[in-house]
Coordinates of C-alpha atoms in Angstrom, one line a residue:
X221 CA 8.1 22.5 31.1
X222 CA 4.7 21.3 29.7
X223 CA 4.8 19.3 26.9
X224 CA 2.7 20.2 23.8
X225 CA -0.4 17.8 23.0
X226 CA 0.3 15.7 19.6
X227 CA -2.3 15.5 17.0
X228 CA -3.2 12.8 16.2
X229 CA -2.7 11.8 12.2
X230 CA -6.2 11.7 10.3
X231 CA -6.6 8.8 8.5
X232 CA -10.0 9.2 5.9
X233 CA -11.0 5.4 5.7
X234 CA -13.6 6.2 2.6
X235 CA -14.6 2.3 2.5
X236 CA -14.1 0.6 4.9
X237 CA -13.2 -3.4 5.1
X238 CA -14.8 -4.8 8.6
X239 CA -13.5 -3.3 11.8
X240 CA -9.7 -2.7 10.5
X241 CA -9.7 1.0 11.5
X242 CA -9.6 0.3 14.9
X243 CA -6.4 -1.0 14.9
X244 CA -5.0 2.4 13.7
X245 CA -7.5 4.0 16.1
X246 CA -5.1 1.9 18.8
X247 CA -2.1 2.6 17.2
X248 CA -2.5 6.9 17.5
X249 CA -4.7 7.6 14.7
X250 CA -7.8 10.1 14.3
X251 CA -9.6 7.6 12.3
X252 CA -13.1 9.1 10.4
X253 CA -15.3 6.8 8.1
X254 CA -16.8 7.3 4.7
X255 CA -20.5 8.2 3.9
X256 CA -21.9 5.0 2.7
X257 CA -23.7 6.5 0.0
X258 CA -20.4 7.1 -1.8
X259 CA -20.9 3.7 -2.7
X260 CA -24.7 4.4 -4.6
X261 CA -23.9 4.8 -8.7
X262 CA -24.8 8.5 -10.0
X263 CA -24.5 10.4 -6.9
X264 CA -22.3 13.6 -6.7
X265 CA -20.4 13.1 -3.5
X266 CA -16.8 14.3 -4.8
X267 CA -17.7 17.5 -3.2
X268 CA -18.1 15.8 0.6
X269 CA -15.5 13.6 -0.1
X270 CA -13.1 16.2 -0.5
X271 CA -14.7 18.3 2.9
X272 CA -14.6 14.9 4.6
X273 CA -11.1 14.6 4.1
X274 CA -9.6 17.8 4.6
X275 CA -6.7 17.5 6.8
X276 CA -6.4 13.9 6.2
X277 CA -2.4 12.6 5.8
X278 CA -3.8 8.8 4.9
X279 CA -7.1 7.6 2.6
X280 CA -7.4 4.0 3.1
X281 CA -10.2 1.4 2.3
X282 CA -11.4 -1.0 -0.4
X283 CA -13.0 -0.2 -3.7
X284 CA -15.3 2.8 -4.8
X285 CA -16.1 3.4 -8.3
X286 CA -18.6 5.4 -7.9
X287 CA -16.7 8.0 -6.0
X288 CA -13.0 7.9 -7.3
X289 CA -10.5 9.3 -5.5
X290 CA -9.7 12.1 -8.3
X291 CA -7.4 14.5 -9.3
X292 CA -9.5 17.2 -7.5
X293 CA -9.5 15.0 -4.2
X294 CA -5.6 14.4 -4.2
X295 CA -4.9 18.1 -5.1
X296 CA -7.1 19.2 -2.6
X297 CA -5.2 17.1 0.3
X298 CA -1.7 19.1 0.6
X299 CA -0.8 16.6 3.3
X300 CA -2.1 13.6 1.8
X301 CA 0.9 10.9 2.4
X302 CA -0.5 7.6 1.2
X303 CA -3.7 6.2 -0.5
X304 CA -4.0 2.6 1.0
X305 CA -6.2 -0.3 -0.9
X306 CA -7.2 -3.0 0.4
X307 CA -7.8 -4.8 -2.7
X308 CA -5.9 -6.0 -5.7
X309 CA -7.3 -3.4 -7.8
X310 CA -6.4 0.4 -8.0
X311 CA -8.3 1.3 -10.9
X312 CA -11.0 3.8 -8.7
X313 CA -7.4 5.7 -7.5
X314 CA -5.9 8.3 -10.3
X315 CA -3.1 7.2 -10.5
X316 CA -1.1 9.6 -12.6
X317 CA -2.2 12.7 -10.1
X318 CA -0.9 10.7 -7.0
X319 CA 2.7 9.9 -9.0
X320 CA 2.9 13.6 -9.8
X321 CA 2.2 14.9 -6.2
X322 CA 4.5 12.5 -4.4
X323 CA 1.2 10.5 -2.9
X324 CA 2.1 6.9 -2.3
X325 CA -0.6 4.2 -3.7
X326 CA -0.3 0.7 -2.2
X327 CA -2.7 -2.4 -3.0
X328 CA -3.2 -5.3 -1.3
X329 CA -2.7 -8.6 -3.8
X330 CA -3.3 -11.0 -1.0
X331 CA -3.5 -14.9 -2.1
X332 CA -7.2 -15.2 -0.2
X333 CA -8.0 -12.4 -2.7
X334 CA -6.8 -13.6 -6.1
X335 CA -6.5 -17.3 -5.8
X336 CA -10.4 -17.3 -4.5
X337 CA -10.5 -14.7 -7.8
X338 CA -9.2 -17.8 -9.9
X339 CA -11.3 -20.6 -7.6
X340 CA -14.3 -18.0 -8.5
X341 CA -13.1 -18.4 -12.5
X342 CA -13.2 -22.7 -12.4
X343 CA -17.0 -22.6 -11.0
X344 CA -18.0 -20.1 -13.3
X345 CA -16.2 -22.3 -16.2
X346 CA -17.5 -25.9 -15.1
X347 CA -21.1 -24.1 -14.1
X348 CA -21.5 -22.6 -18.1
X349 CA -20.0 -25.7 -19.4
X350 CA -22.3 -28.3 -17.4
X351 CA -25.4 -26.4 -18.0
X352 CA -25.7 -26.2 -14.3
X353 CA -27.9 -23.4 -13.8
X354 CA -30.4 -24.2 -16.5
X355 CA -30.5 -28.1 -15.3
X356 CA -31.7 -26.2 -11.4
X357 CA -34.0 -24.4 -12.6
X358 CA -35.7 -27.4 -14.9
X359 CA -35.4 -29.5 -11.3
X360 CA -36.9 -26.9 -9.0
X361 CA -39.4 -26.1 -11.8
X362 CA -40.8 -30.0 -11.6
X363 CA -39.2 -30.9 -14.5
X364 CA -35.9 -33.5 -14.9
X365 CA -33.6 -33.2 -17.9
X366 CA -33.2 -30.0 -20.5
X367 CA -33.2 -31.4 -23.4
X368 CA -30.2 -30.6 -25.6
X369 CA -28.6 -29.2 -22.7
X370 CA -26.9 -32.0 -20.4
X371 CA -23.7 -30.0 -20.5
X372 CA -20.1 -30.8 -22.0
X373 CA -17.4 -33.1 -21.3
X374 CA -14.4 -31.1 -19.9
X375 CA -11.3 -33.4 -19.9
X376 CA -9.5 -35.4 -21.5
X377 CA -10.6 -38.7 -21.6
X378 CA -7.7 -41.6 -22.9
X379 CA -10.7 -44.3 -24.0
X380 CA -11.6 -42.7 -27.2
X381 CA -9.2 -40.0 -27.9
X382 CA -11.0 -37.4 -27.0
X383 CA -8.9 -33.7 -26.0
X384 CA -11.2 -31.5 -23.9
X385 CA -12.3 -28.3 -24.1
X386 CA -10.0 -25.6 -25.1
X387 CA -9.3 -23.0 -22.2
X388 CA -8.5 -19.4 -23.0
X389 CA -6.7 -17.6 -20.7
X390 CA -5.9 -13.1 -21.3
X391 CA -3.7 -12.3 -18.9
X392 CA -1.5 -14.9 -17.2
X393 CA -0.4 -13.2 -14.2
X394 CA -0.8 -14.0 -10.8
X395 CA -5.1 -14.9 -11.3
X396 CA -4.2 -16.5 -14.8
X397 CA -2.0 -18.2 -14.3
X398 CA -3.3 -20.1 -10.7
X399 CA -6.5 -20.4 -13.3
X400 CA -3.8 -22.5 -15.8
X401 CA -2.3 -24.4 -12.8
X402 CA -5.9 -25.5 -11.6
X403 CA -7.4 -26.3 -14.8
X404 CA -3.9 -28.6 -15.7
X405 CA -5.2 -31.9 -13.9
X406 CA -7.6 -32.0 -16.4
X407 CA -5.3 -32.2 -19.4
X408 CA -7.1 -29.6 -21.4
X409 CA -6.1 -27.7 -24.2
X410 CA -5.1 -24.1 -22.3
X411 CA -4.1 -21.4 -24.8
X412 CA -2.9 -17.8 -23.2
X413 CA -2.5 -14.4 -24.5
X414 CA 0.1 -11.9 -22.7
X415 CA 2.2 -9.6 -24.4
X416 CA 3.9 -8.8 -21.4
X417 CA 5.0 -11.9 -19.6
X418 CA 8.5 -13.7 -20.5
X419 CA 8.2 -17.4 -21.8
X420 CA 9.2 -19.1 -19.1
X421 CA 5.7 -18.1 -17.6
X422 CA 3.9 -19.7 -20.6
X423 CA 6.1 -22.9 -20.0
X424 CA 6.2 -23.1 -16.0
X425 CA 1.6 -22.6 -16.4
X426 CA 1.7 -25.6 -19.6
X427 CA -0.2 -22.9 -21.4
X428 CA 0.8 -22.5 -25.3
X429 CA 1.3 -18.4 -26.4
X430 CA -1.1 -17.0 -29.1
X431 CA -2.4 -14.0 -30.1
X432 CA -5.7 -12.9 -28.8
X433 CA -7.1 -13.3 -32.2
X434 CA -6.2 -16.8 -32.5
X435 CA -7.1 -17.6 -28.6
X436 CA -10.6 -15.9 -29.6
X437 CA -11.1 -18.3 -32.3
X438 CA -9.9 -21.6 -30.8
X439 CA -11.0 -21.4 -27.4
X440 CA -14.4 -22.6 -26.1
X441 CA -14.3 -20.3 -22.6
X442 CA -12.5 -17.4 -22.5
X443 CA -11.5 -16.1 -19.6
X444 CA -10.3 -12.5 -18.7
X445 CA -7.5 -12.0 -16.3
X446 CA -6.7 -8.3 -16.9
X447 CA -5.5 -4.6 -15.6
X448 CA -7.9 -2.2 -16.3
X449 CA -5.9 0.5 -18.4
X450 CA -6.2 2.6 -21.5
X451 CA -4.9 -0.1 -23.3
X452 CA -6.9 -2.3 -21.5
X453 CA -10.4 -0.7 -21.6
X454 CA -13.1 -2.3 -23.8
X455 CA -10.5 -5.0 -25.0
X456 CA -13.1 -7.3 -25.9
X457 CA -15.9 -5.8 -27.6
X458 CA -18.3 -6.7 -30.7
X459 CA -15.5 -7.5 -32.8
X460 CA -13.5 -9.7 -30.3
X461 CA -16.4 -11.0 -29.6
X462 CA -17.6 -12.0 -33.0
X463 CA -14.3 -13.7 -33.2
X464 CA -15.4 -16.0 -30.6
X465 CA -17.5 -19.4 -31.4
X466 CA -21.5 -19.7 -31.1
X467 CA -21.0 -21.8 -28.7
X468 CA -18.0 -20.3 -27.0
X469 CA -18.7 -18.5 -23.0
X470 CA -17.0 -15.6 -21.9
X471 CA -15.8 -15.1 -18.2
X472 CA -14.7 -12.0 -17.0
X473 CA -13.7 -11.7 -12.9
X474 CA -10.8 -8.6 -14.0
X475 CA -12.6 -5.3 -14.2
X476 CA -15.8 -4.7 -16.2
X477 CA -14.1 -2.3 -18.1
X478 CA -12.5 -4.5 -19.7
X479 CA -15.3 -5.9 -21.9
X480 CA -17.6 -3.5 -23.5
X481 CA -20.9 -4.5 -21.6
X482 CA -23.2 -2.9 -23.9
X483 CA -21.3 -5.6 -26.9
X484 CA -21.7 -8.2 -24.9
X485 CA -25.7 -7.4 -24.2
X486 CA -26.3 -7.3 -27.5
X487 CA -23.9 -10.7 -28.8
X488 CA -25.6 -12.5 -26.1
X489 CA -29.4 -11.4 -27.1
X490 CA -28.0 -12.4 -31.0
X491 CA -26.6 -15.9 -29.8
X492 CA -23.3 -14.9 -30.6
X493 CA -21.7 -16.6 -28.0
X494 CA -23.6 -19.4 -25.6
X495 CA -23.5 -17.6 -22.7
X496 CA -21.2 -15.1 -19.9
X497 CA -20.1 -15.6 -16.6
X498 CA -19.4 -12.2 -14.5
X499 CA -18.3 -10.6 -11.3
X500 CA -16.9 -7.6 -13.1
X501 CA -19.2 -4.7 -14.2
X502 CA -18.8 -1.3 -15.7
X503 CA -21.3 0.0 -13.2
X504 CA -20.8 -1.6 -10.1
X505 CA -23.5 -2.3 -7.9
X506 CA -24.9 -3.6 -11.1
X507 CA -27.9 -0.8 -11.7
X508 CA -31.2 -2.4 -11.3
X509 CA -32.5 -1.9 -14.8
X510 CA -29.0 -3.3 -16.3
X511 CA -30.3 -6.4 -18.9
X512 CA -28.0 -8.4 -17.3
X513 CA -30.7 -9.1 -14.8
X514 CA -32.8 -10.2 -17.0
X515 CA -30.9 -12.9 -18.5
X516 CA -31.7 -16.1 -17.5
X517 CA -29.4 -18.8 -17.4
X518 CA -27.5 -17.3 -20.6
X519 CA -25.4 -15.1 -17.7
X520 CA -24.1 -16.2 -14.9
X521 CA -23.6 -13.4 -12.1
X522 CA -21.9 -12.4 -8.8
X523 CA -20.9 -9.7 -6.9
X524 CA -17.5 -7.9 -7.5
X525 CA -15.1 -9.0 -4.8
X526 CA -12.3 -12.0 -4.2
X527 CA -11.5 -12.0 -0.8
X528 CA -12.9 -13.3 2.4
X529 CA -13.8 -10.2 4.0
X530 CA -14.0 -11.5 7.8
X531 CA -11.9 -13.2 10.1
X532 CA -14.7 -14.1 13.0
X533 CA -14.6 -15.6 16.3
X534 CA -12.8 -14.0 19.9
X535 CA -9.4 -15.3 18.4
X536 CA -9.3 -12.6 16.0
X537 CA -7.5 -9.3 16.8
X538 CA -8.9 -6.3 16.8
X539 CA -8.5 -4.4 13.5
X540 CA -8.1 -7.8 12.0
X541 CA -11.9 -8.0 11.2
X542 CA -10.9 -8.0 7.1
X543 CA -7.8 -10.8 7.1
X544 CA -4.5 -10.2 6.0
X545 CA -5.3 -7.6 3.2
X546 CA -6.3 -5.6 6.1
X547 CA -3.0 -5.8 7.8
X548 CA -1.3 -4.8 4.7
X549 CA -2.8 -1.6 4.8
X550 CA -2.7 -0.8 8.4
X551 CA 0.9 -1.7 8.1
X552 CA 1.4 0.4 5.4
X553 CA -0.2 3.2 6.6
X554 CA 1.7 2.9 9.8
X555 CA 4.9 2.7 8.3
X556 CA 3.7 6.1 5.6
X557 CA 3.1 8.0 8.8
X558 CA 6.4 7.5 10.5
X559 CA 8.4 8.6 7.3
X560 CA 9.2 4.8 5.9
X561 CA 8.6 3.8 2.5
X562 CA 5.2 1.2 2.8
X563 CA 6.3 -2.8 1.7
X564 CA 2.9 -2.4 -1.0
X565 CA 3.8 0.5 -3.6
X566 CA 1.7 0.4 -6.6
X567 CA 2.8 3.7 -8.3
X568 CA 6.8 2.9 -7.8
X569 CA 7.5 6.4 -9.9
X570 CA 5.8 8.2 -6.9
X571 CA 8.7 7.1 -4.9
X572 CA 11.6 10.0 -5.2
X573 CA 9.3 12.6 -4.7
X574 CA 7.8 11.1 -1.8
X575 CA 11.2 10.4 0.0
X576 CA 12.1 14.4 -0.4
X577 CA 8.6 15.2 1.1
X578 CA 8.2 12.7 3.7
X579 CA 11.3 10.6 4.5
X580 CA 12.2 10.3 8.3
X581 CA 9.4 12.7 9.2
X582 CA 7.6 10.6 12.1
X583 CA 3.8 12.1 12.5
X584 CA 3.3 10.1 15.9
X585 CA 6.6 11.9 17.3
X586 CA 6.4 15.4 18.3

């Protein structure tokens, strides 16, 4: 008796992370990519993302603000089994209309991705601290030293007494806190504010808890380590950031939600604070006309994004092309479409509901 054909499981990759959708092309999967101009800030592309997708039982890929998988795109995906990311982040997913339709949401906190998040945090620090950028330009301009601007002392030092800069850390999970273990050779003074890590944490970092008032005050960088959430959004805005000294910086490498960017335009035109370091933007890519741009050394910018994005050279695998935040998803896609619960569950309270829909139900088995 002929056997009928299997289809093969779509998977939508709607950004995809170097060449890791071929390994689920080689492991039975319909893979199909994302239109690039999803991507492009104040486009209307819910619409195709949605067509794009129809039929799809996985979404996978790294971020995309400007095209958020919705409500409307998760309702309109009857299938849909899992929603795959292969970043830290899950803030472009809605999370609340995956829970309540049983759609699984996984992440991807791989160490290459927040540890070079928190390696990304110490240059931004010692770069604002030691005046580097404005000392390059004077160099490459033909000049020597900025006056008044040869930078600060960091450390400790045990010859005169003096204590350092003051470090303030929001947020001491896993980015914070390898920011507090970094920063501890240089016996500074590191202050941390998290309402919602025990106090062992505090101890194990050699961080002392405040509020985020007093940290605002005392610290001379401060340094943003955060979720983006309601409670989250616009946490430090003109009155956080009035709080702060002149001659205080502000880092933020969480999300650029977190700080209200319009506050921080305006406190750093003012002189409110000495300057900002950022990789985090409420509009990401950064639009063109953004003042950011126009700066100078008072801001100190990079592109969103923590992880090395390519393994290169004939030794790496196929479908490996994005390191091992790539393999996470691919696994737990995998795993998703043979009726196993994924190892990388963001949205835990998704579970149940998922098990009655799609335990033991193997797509790759007839």
């Amino acid at each position: 008796m002929r056997k009928e054909a299997i289809m093969a499981p779509k998977v939508l990759v709607f950004a995809p992370t170097g060449d890791s959708h071929k390994f689920l092309e080689q492991n039975g999967c319909e893979v199909q990519l994302g239109n690039p101009q999803w991507h492009v800030p104040g486009g209307d592309y819910e619409a195709e993302y949605i067509s794009m997708a129809k039929g799809a039982v996985a979404l996978a890929g790294s971020s995309m603000r400007a095209t958020p998988t919705s409500r409307r795109v998760l309702q309109a995906l009857p299938d849909l089994r899992i929603v795959a990311k292969a970043t830290v982040g899950v803030d472009d997913i809605d999370i609340e209309a995956a829970s309540e339709l049983g759609v699984l949401v996984t992440h991807a906190p791989v160490e290459s991705n927040w540890g070079n998040i928190a390696e990304t945090t110490v240059m931004f620090m010692l770069s604002l601290l030691k005046g580097q950028m404005i000392q390059d330009t004077t160099i490459k301009e033909g000049g020597w030293w900025t006056e008044g601007r040869q930078g600060a002392y960091v450390g400790s030092r045990n010859s005169d007494g003096y204590k350092g800069i003051t470090l303030g850390i929001v947020g001491l999970g896993r980015i914070g806190g390898r920011v507090a273990h970094l920063m501890r050779p240089w016996n500074i003074n590191i202050l941390a504010s998290d309402p919602y890590i025990p106090e062992y944490r505090f101890l194990e970092f050699g961080v002392q808890p405040v509020d985020l008032e007093t940290l605002l005050r005392e610290s001379d960088v401060v340094t943003i380590h955060v979720v983006l959430n309601k409670e989250t959004k616009h946490m430090i805005s003109a009155r956080q950031i009035e709080m702060m000294k002149p001659t205080s910086y502000l880092i933020n490498t969480a999300r650029g939600g977190a700080v209200n960017e319009l506050d921080l335009i305006n406190a750093l035109e003012k002189g409110t604070i000495a300057g900002a370091a950022l990789n985090a933007y409420e509009e990401e890519p950064l639009p063109p006309e953004s003042p950011l741009r126009f700066m100078g050394n008072k801001v100190i910018m990079r592109p969103h994004g923590g992880s090395p994005l390519r393994t290169t050279g004939p030794e790496a695998p196929a479908g490996r092309g994005a390191g091992q935040n790539s393999q996470w998803v691919n696994n737990d896609i995998l795993k998703a479409l043979k009726g196993e619960t994924p190892e990388h569950v963001f949205n835990a309270e998704a579970l149940p509901l998922w098990l009655e829909r799609f335990k033991g139900k193997d797509l790759f088995v007839h």
